[in-house]
Coordinates of C-alpha atoms in Angstrom, one line a residue:
M1 CA 0.0 0.0 -0.1
T2 CA 1.2 3.6 -0.8
D3 CA 0.9 5.8 2.2
V4 CA 0.1 9.4 0.9
A5 CA -0.4 11.3 4.0
V6 CA 0.1 14.8 2.1
P7 CA -1.1 14.4 -1.5
A8 CA -0.1 18.1 -2.3
A9 CA 3.6 17.4 -1.3
E10 CA 3.7 14.0 -3.1
L11 CA 2.4 15.8 -6.3
A12 CA 5.0 18.4 -5.9
A13 CA 7.8 16.1 -5.5
L14 CA 6.8 14.2 -8.7
A15 CA 5.7 17.3 -10.8
D16 CA 9.2 17.5 -12.8
W17 CA 8.9 13.5 -13.5
Q18 CA 5.3 13.7 -14.5
R19 CA 5.3 16.8 -16.8
P20 CA 7.4 15.2 -19.8
L21 CA 5.3 12.0 -19.5
R22 CA 2.2 14.3 -20.0
A23 CA 3.9 15.7 -23.2
Q24 CA 4.0 12.3 -24.7
F25 CA 0.3 11.8 -25.3
P26 CA -0.6 13.6 -28.3
I27 CA -4.5 13.4 -27.8
I28 CA -4.0 15.2 -24.5
G29 CA -1.8 18.0 -26.0
G30 CA -3.8 18.3 -28.9
N31 CA -7.0 19.0 -26.8
P32 CA -6.0 21.5 -24.2
D33 CA -9.7 22.6 -23.4
L34 CA -10.7 18.7 -22.7
V35 CA -9.9 16.8 -19.5
Y36 CA -9.9 12.9 -20.0
L37 CA -11.0 11.3 -17.0
D38 CA -12.2 7.8 -18.1
S39 CA -8.8 5.7 -18.2
A40 CA -10.4 2.9 -16.4
A41 CA -12.6 2.3 -19.5
T42 CA -9.7 2.6 -21.9
S43 CA -6.6 4.4 -21.6
Q44 CA -4.8 6.9 -23.9
K45 CA -1.7 6.1 -26.0
P46 CA 1.8 7.8 -25.7
Q47 CA 3.6 8.6 -28.8
P48 CA 6.3 5.8 -28.4
V49 CA 3.4 3.2 -28.5
L50 CA 1.9 4.9 -31.7
D51 CA 5.4 5.0 -33.3
A52 CA 5.8 1.3 -32.4
V53 CA 2.7 0.3 -34.1
Q54 CA 3.4 2.6 -37.3
A55 CA 6.8 1.1 -37.5
Y56 CA 5.4 -2.4 -37.4
L57 CA 2.8 -1.8 -40.0
T58 CA 5.0 0.1 -42.3
T59 CA 8.0 -2.4 -42.1
S60 CA 7.0 -5.8 -41.4
N61 CA 3.4 -6.4 -41.4
A62 CA 2.5 -9.8 -41.9
N63 CA 0.9 -12.8 -40.3
A64 CA 2.5 -14.7 -37.5
A65 CA 3.4 -18.4 -37.7
R66 CA 2.1 -18.6 -41.5
G67 CA 5.0 -17.9 -43.8
S68 CA 8.9 -18.2 -44.2
Y69 CA 9.8 -14.9 -45.7
P70 CA 11.3 -12.2 -43.5
W71 CA 8.3 -10.1 -42.7
A72 CA 6.3 -13.1 -41.6
N73 CA 9.4 -14.3 -39.5
T74 CA 9.7 -10.8 -37.9
T75 CA 6.1 -10.8 -36.9
T76 CA 6.3 -14.3 -35.4
A77 CA 9.3 -13.1 -33.5
L78 CA 7.4 -10.0 -32.4
V79 CA 4.5 -12.2 -31.0
E80 CA 6.8 -14.6 -29.1
G81 CA 8.9 -11.8 -27.8
A82 CA 5.9 -10.1 -26.6
R83 CA 5.0 -13.2 -24.6
E84 CA 8.3 -12.9 -22.8
R85 CA 7.8 -9.1 -22.4
V86 CA 4.6 -9.8 -20.6
K87 CA 6.4 -12.4 -18.2
R88 CA 9.2 -9.9 -17.5
F89 CA 6.7 -7.1 -16.7
L90 CA 4.9 -9.3 -14.2
G91 CA 8.1 -10.4 -12.5
D92 CA 7.5 -14.0 -13.5
P93 CA 9.7 -16.1 -11.3
D94 CA 9.5 -19.3 -13.5
P95 CA 9.0 -18.2 -17.1
E96 CA 10.0 -21.6 -18.4
R97 CA 6.9 -23.1 -16.7
S98 CA 4.4 -20.2 -17.5
S99 CA 2.5 -19.2 -20.6
V100 CA 1.1 -16.0 -22.2
H101 CA -2.1 -16.1 -24.3
F102 CA -3.1 -13.1 -26.2
T103 CA -6.8 -12.0 -26.1
S104 CA -8.9 -9.2 -27.1
G105 CA -9.0 -8.0 -23.4
T106 CA -10.0 -9.0 -19.8
T107 CA -13.4 -10.4 -20.6
E108 CA -12.2 -12.8 -23.3
G109 CA -9.2 -13.8 -21.0
L110 CA -11.5 -14.6 -18.2
R111 CA -13.7 -16.6 -20.6
T112 CA -10.7 -18.3 -21.8
V113 CA -9.9 -19.6 -18.3
A114 CA -13.4 -20.4 -17.5
R115 CA -14.1 -22.3 -20.7
D116 CA -10.9 -23.9 -21.7
W117 CA -9.1 -24.6 -18.3
L118 CA -11.7 -24.7 -15.3
P119 CA -13.9 -27.5 -16.4
A120 CA -11.1 -30.1 -16.4
L121 CA -10.2 -29.2 -12.8
L122 CA -13.8 -29.9 -11.6
V123 CA -15.7 -33.1 -10.5
D124 CA -19.3 -33.5 -9.2
G125 CA -19.6 -31.7 -5.9
D126 CA -16.6 -29.4 -6.2
E127 CA -16.9 -25.6 -5.3
I128 CA -15.6 -22.5 -6.6
V129 CA -15.5 -19.0 -5.0
V130 CA -15.9 -15.8 -7.0
P131 CA -16.7 -12.4 -6.5
F132 CA -20.5 -11.3 -7.0
A133 CA -19.9 -7.5 -6.8
D134 CA -17.0 -6.8 -8.9
H135 CA -16.8 -6.5 -12.6
Q136 CA -19.4 -8.4 -14.4
A137 CA -16.9 -9.9 -16.4
N138 CA -15.3 -11.6 -13.4
L139 CA -18.7 -13.3 -12.5
A140 CA -20.5 -14.2 -15.8
P141 CA -17.7 -16.6 -17.1
W142 CA -17.6 -18.7 -13.9
L143 CA -21.5 -18.9 -13.9
E144 CA -21.5 -20.0 -17.5
A145 CA -18.9 -22.7 -16.7
R146 CA -20.9 -23.9 -13.9
D147 CA -23.9 -24.2 -16.2
L148 CA -21.8 -25.9 -19.0
L149 CA -20.8 -28.6 -16.4
A150 CA -24.5 -29.0 -15.2
R151 CA -25.4 -29.9 -18.7
Q152 CA -22.9 -32.7 -18.5
G153 CA -24.1 -33.9 -15.2
V154 CA -21.3 -32.3 -13.3
R155 CA -22.8 -30.2 -10.4
V156 CA -20.6 -27.4 -9.1
R157 CA -21.4 -25.0 -6.3
V158 CA -20.5 -21.4 -6.9
R159 CA -20.0 -19.6 -3.6
E160 CA -19.6 -15.8 -3.1
L161 CA -16.3 -14.2 -2.2
P162 CA -17.2 -12.2 0.8
Y163 CA -16.6 -8.5 1.3
Q164 CA -15.9 -6.2 4.3
A165 CA -18.9 -4.0 4.9
A166 CA -16.7 -1.0 6.0
S167 CA -13.8 -1.0 3.4
G168 CA -15.5 -2.6 0.6
D169 CA -12.4 -5.1 0.0
Y170 CA -12.5 -9.1 0.5
D171 CA -13.1 -10.3 4.0
P172 CA -10.4 -13.0 4.8
R173 CA -12.1 -14.2 8.0
A174 CA -15.5 -14.6 6.3
L175 CA -13.6 -16.3 3.3
A176 CA -12.5 -19.0 5.7
A177 CA -16.0 -19.7 6.6
V178 CA -17.0 -20.6 3.0
T179 CA -13.8 -22.3 1.8
G180 CA -13.1 -26.1 2.5
P181 CA -11.9 -29.5 1.2
R182 CA -14.0 -29.1 -1.9
T183 CA -13.0 -25.7 -2.8
R184 CA -11.1 -26.0 -6.2
F185 CA -10.7 -22.5 -7.4
V186 CA -10.9 -18.7 -6.5
A187 CA -11.5 -15.8 -8.8
A188 CA -10.6 -12.5 -7.4
T189 CA -10.2 -8.6 -8.6
H190 CA -7.0 -6.8 -7.9
V191 CA -8.3 -3.4 -8.0
H192 CA -12.0 -2.8 -7.8
H193 CA -13.4 -1.0 -10.9
V194 CA -15.8 1.2 -9.1
Y195 CA -14.6 1.9 -5.7
G196 CA -10.7 1.9 -6.5
A197 CA -9.9 -0.4 -3.5
D198 CA -6.8 -2.5 -3.7
M199 CA -8.6 -5.8 -2.6
N200 CA -5.6 -7.3 -0.8
V201 CA -5.8 -10.3 -2.7
H202 CA -2.6 -11.8 -1.1
R203 CA -4.7 -12.4 1.9
I204 CA -6.6 -15.1 -0.2
R205 CA -3.7 -17.2 -0.6
Q206 CA -3.3 -17.3 3.2
V207 CA -6.8 -18.4 3.6
V208 CA -7.1 -21.0 0.9
G209 CA -3.9 -22.6 1.2
P210 CA -1.1 -23.5 -1.3
Q211 CA -3.0 -25.7 -3.7
V212 CA -6.2 -23.9 -4.6
P213 CA -5.6 -22.0 -8.1
I214 CA -6.4 -18.2 -7.9
C215 CA -7.4 -16.4 -11.1
L216 CA -6.8 -12.4 -10.8
D217 CA -8.7 -9.9 -12.7
A218 CA -5.9 -7.2 -13.1
A219 CA -7.8 -4.9 -15.6
Q220 CA -7.5 -1.8 -13.2
S221 CA -4.1 -2.6 -11.8
I222 CA -1.8 -3.3 -14.7
G223 CA -0.3 0.0 -15.9
H224 CA -1.5 1.7 -12.6
L225 CA 0.7 0.1 -10.0
P226 CA 3.7 -2.6 -9.7
V227 CA 2.1 -6.2 -10.3
S228 CA 4.3 -9.0 -9.1
V229 CA 3.0 -12.5 -9.6
A230 CA 5.7 -13.6 -7.3
G231 CA 4.4 -11.6 -4.5
L232 CA 0.7 -12.2 -5.4
D233 CA 1.0 -16.1 -5.6
V234 CA -1.7 -16.4 -8.2
D235 CA -2.1 -18.8 -11.1
F236 CA -3.6 -16.3 -13.6
V237 CA -3.3 -12.8 -14.3
V238 CA -5.8 -11.5 -16.9
F239 CA -5.8 -7.8 -18.3
S240 CA -6.6 -5.6 -21.2
G241 CA -3.8 -3.9 -23.0
H242 CA -6.1 -1.1 -24.1
K243 CA -6.4 -0.1 -20.3
A244 CA -2.5 -0.1 -20.2
M245 CA -1.6 2.2 -22.9
A246 CA -2.0 -0.3 -25.7
L247 CA -4.3 -0.5 -28.6
P248 CA -8.1 -1.5 -28.3
G249 CA -8.7 -5.3 -28.9
S250 CA -5.4 -6.4 -27.0
G251 CA -5.0 -8.0 -23.8
A252 CA -3.4 -11.1 -22.2
V253 CA -3.8 -14.3 -19.9
W254 CA -0.7 -15.0 -18.1
A255 CA -0.9 -18.5 -16.6
R256 CA 1.5 -19.8 -14.3
G257 CA 1.1 -23.6 -14.9
L258 CA 1.9 -24.8 -11.5
R259 CA -1.5 -25.9 -10.1
G260 CA -3.9 -27.7 -12.2
P261 CA -3.8 -28.5 -15.9
R262 CA -1.8 -26.3 -18.2
L263 CA -4.0 -23.5 -20.1
R264 CA -4.4 -24.7 -23.6
P265 CA -7.1 -22.5 -25.3
G266 CA -9.5 -24.4 -27.3
G267 CA -10.4 -24.1 -30.9
W268 CA -8.3 -23.2 -34.0
S269 CA -5.8 -20.4 -33.4
G270 CA -6.5 -18.1 -36.2
T271 CA -4.7 -14.7 -37.1
P272 CA -3.5 -12.9 -34.1
N273 CA -3.9 -9.2 -33.5
T274 CA -0.4 -8.5 -34.3
A275 CA -0.6 -4.7 -34.4
G276 CA -2.4 -5.0 -30.9
I277 CA 0.6 -7.3 -29.6
A278 CA 3.1 -4.8 -30.9
S279 CA 1.4 -2.1 -29.1
L280 CA 1.3 -4.1 -26.0
A281 CA 5.0 -4.9 -26.1
A282 CA 5.7 -1.1 -26.6
A283 CA 3.4 -0.1 -23.8
L284 CA 4.8 -2.3 -21.3
D285 CA 8.5 -0.8 -22.4
W286 CA 6.8 2.6 -21.8
L287 CA 5.4 1.9 -18.3
D288 CA 8.6 0.3 -17.2
A289 CA 10.6 3.1 -18.3
A290 CA 8.1 5.6 -16.7
G291 CA 8.1 3.5 -13.4
T292 CA 4.8 2.0 -12.3
G293 CA 5.8 2.6 -8.7
R294 CA 5.9 6.4 -9.5
I295 CA 2.7 6.2 -11.6
E296 CA 1.0 4.7 -8.5
R297 CA 2.2 7.4 -6.3
W298 CA 1.0 10.1 -8.7
T299 CA -2.4 8.8 -9.3
V300 CA -3.0 7.9 -5.6
A301 CA -2.1 11.4 -4.7
L302 CA -4.4 12.9 -7.3
T303 CA -7.1 10.6 -6.1
A304 CA -6.5 11.5 -2.5
L305 CA -6.8 15.4 -3.6
L306 CA -10.1 14.5 -5.4
T307 CA -11.8 12.5 -2.6
D308 CA -10.7 15.2 0.0
G309 CA -12.4 17.8 -2.1
L310 CA -15.7 15.7 -2.7
D311 CA -15.8 15.1 1.1
R312 CA -16.3 18.6 1.5
L313 CA -19.2 18.9 -0.6
D314 CA -22.4 17.8 0.8
A315 CA -24.4 17.5 -2.4
Y316 CA -22.2 14.3 -3.2
E317 CA -22.0 10.8 -1.9
V318 CA -18.6 9.1 -2.7
L319 CA -19.1 5.2 -3.1
G320 CA -16.8 2.8 -1.3
C321 CA -14.7 3.2 1.9
R322 CA -15.8 6.6 3.4
T323 CA -12.9 6.7 6.2
S324 CA -10.2 7.0 3.5
L325 CA -11.7 10.3 2.0
A326 CA -9.8 13.0 3.7
A327 CA -6.2 14.1 2.5
G328 CA -4.7 13.2 6.0
S329 CA -6.2 9.8 6.2
R330 CA -3.8 6.9 6.9
V331 CA -6.4 4.4 5.5
Q332 CA -5.8 2.6 2.3
R333 CA -6.1 5.0 -0.6
R334 CA -8.2 4.5 -3.9
R335 CA -6.0 3.5 -6.9
S336 CA -6.8 6.1 -9.3
L337 CA -10.7 5.7 -9.3
V338 CA -13.4 7.8 -7.6
T339 CA -17.1 6.9 -8.1
F340 CA -19.9 9.4 -6.7
R341 CA -23.5 10.4 -7.0
H342 CA -25.0 13.9 -6.7
R343 CA -27.8 13.8 -4.3
G344 CA -30.3 15.6 -6.7
I345 CA -28.9 15.3 -10.3
D346 CA -29.0 12.1 -12.2
S347 CA -25.6 10.8 -13.1
R348 CA -26.1 10.8 -16.8
D349 CA -27.2 14.4 -16.6
L350 CA -24.3 15.1 -14.4
G351 CA -22.1 13.6 -17.1
F352 CA -23.5 15.9 -19.8
I353 CA -23.0 18.9 -17.4
L354 CA -19.6 18.1 -16.8
F355 CA -18.8 17.7 -20.4
S356 CA -20.0 21.2 -21.0
H357 CA -17.3 22.1 -18.5
G358 CA -14.7 20.1 -20.5
F359 CA -14.6 16.8 -18.4
M360 CA -14.9 13.4 -19.7
V361 CA -16.2 10.9 -17.2
R362 CA -18.0 7.5 -17.1
T363 CA -21.7 7.7 -16.3
D364 CA -23.8 4.5 -15.7
G365 CA -23.6 1.2 -13.9
H366 CA -19.9 0.5 -14.7
C367 CA -20.5 -3.2 -15.6
Q368 CA -20.8 -3.8 -12.1
A369 CA -22.1 -7.4 -10.9
G370 CA -24.4 -7.5 -7.9
P371 CA -26.7 -4.7 -6.4
G372 CA -24.5 -1.8 -7.4
A373 CA -25.3 -2.4 -10.9
R374 CA -28.9 -1.1 -10.5
E375 CA -27.7 2.6 -9.7
G376 CA -25.9 4.9 -12.1
S377 CA -23.1 6.9 -10.9
V378 CA -20.2 9.0 -12.0
R379 CA -16.8 7.4 -12.1
V380 CA -13.6 9.5 -12.5
S381 CA -10.4 7.5 -13.4
L382 CA -7.1 9.2 -13.4
H383 CA -3.9 8.4 -15.1
V384 CA -0.3 9.6 -15.4
H385 CA -1.4 12.5 -17.9
N386 CA -3.8 14.1 -15.3
T387 CA -2.6 16.9 -13.1
P388 CA -3.6 18.6 -9.7
E389 CA -4.9 21.5 -11.8
E390 CA -7.4 19.4 -13.6
V391 CA -8.6 17.8 -10.4
E392 CA -9.2 21.3 -8.8
R393 CA -11.0 22.5 -11.9
L394 CA -13.3 19.5 -11.6
L395 CA -13.8 20.1 -7.9
A396 CA -14.9 23.7 -8.8
A397 CA -17.3 22.6 -11.5
L398 CA -18.9 20.1 -9.1
A399 CA -19.0 22.8 -6.3
S400 CA -21.0 25.1 -8.6
L401 CA -23.6 22.3 -8.8
E402 CA -24.2 22.2 -5.1

């Protein structure tokens, strides 16, 4: 956890580091009157990533593993090199054992694990534990796997991963009560896509023991903070490249290959998204060079600045843990995400009003599973190109609507 007791001081200390990084986003520099606050939906792309894609498409564009001519060989090497790049980015402690499978994003990646790996692990009477109030993409595939097995006569019980009422992250004590000798699999989220909470998934391993595979939805952590598979001790990391500075339609599943069968995606392997894979490798290079630790410090401090300001506005309700809102709070900070409601203005209307002030935010149920999906809200998601001045402008706009 990053402790940011004084967000303003942290932001001042990192300002000289952040300024040249912001300048590398052409869409940000080309639209000075607009403020992009929807990075959790998709990230903007720095110039080095765009350059890498253009270089690939204009020098060696070809299909991978289909031909023996130089462009095809270069593309094949690019794809294989990108697999190794993902492993290095995640701090893979055993890259010879693990594998990386490219997907269109987190949703397809989770479905790949649920469809092509999980059924072979389970027999009649087994149980799996999954989140019921996180991203819909981290619930629906596991229910689909359960239903598929049921049609084959294999009954699998899906149990809910419990949450702490106050903080919103997972409750390890309650988890111990819903796991047992028939628990075969756990799915979890690294950073909650609505509340911005680090869900402390390392505590799940402590509860379920060394043999139960854990699949991690890292859509909102990859690119925002350091992610170490060695430290987390999980078996799958699934993420979207487009949320981590790469092109749309790119993503990956990292599979440890330690617990359970090896992941072998089913069906015929068609043409990969080679441009997307090129962008993902370049994005991981860019993130490593920028420093994900510093990106985390910057965005956590910006988020604290925003929650502190919102906490002073009576017209707004901030979702998630309320004890962490004040700037001086020592409670765990939100990771680049703040979701809130106006007590008198519909969230979609508020989104239109904010755009009239130049702010682009997400307004709906945010693809959340569970009860939270029924009510709309405004989600602000920050990244390294955002600034304290943009947060202060947003707070002023929101204050004018009290």
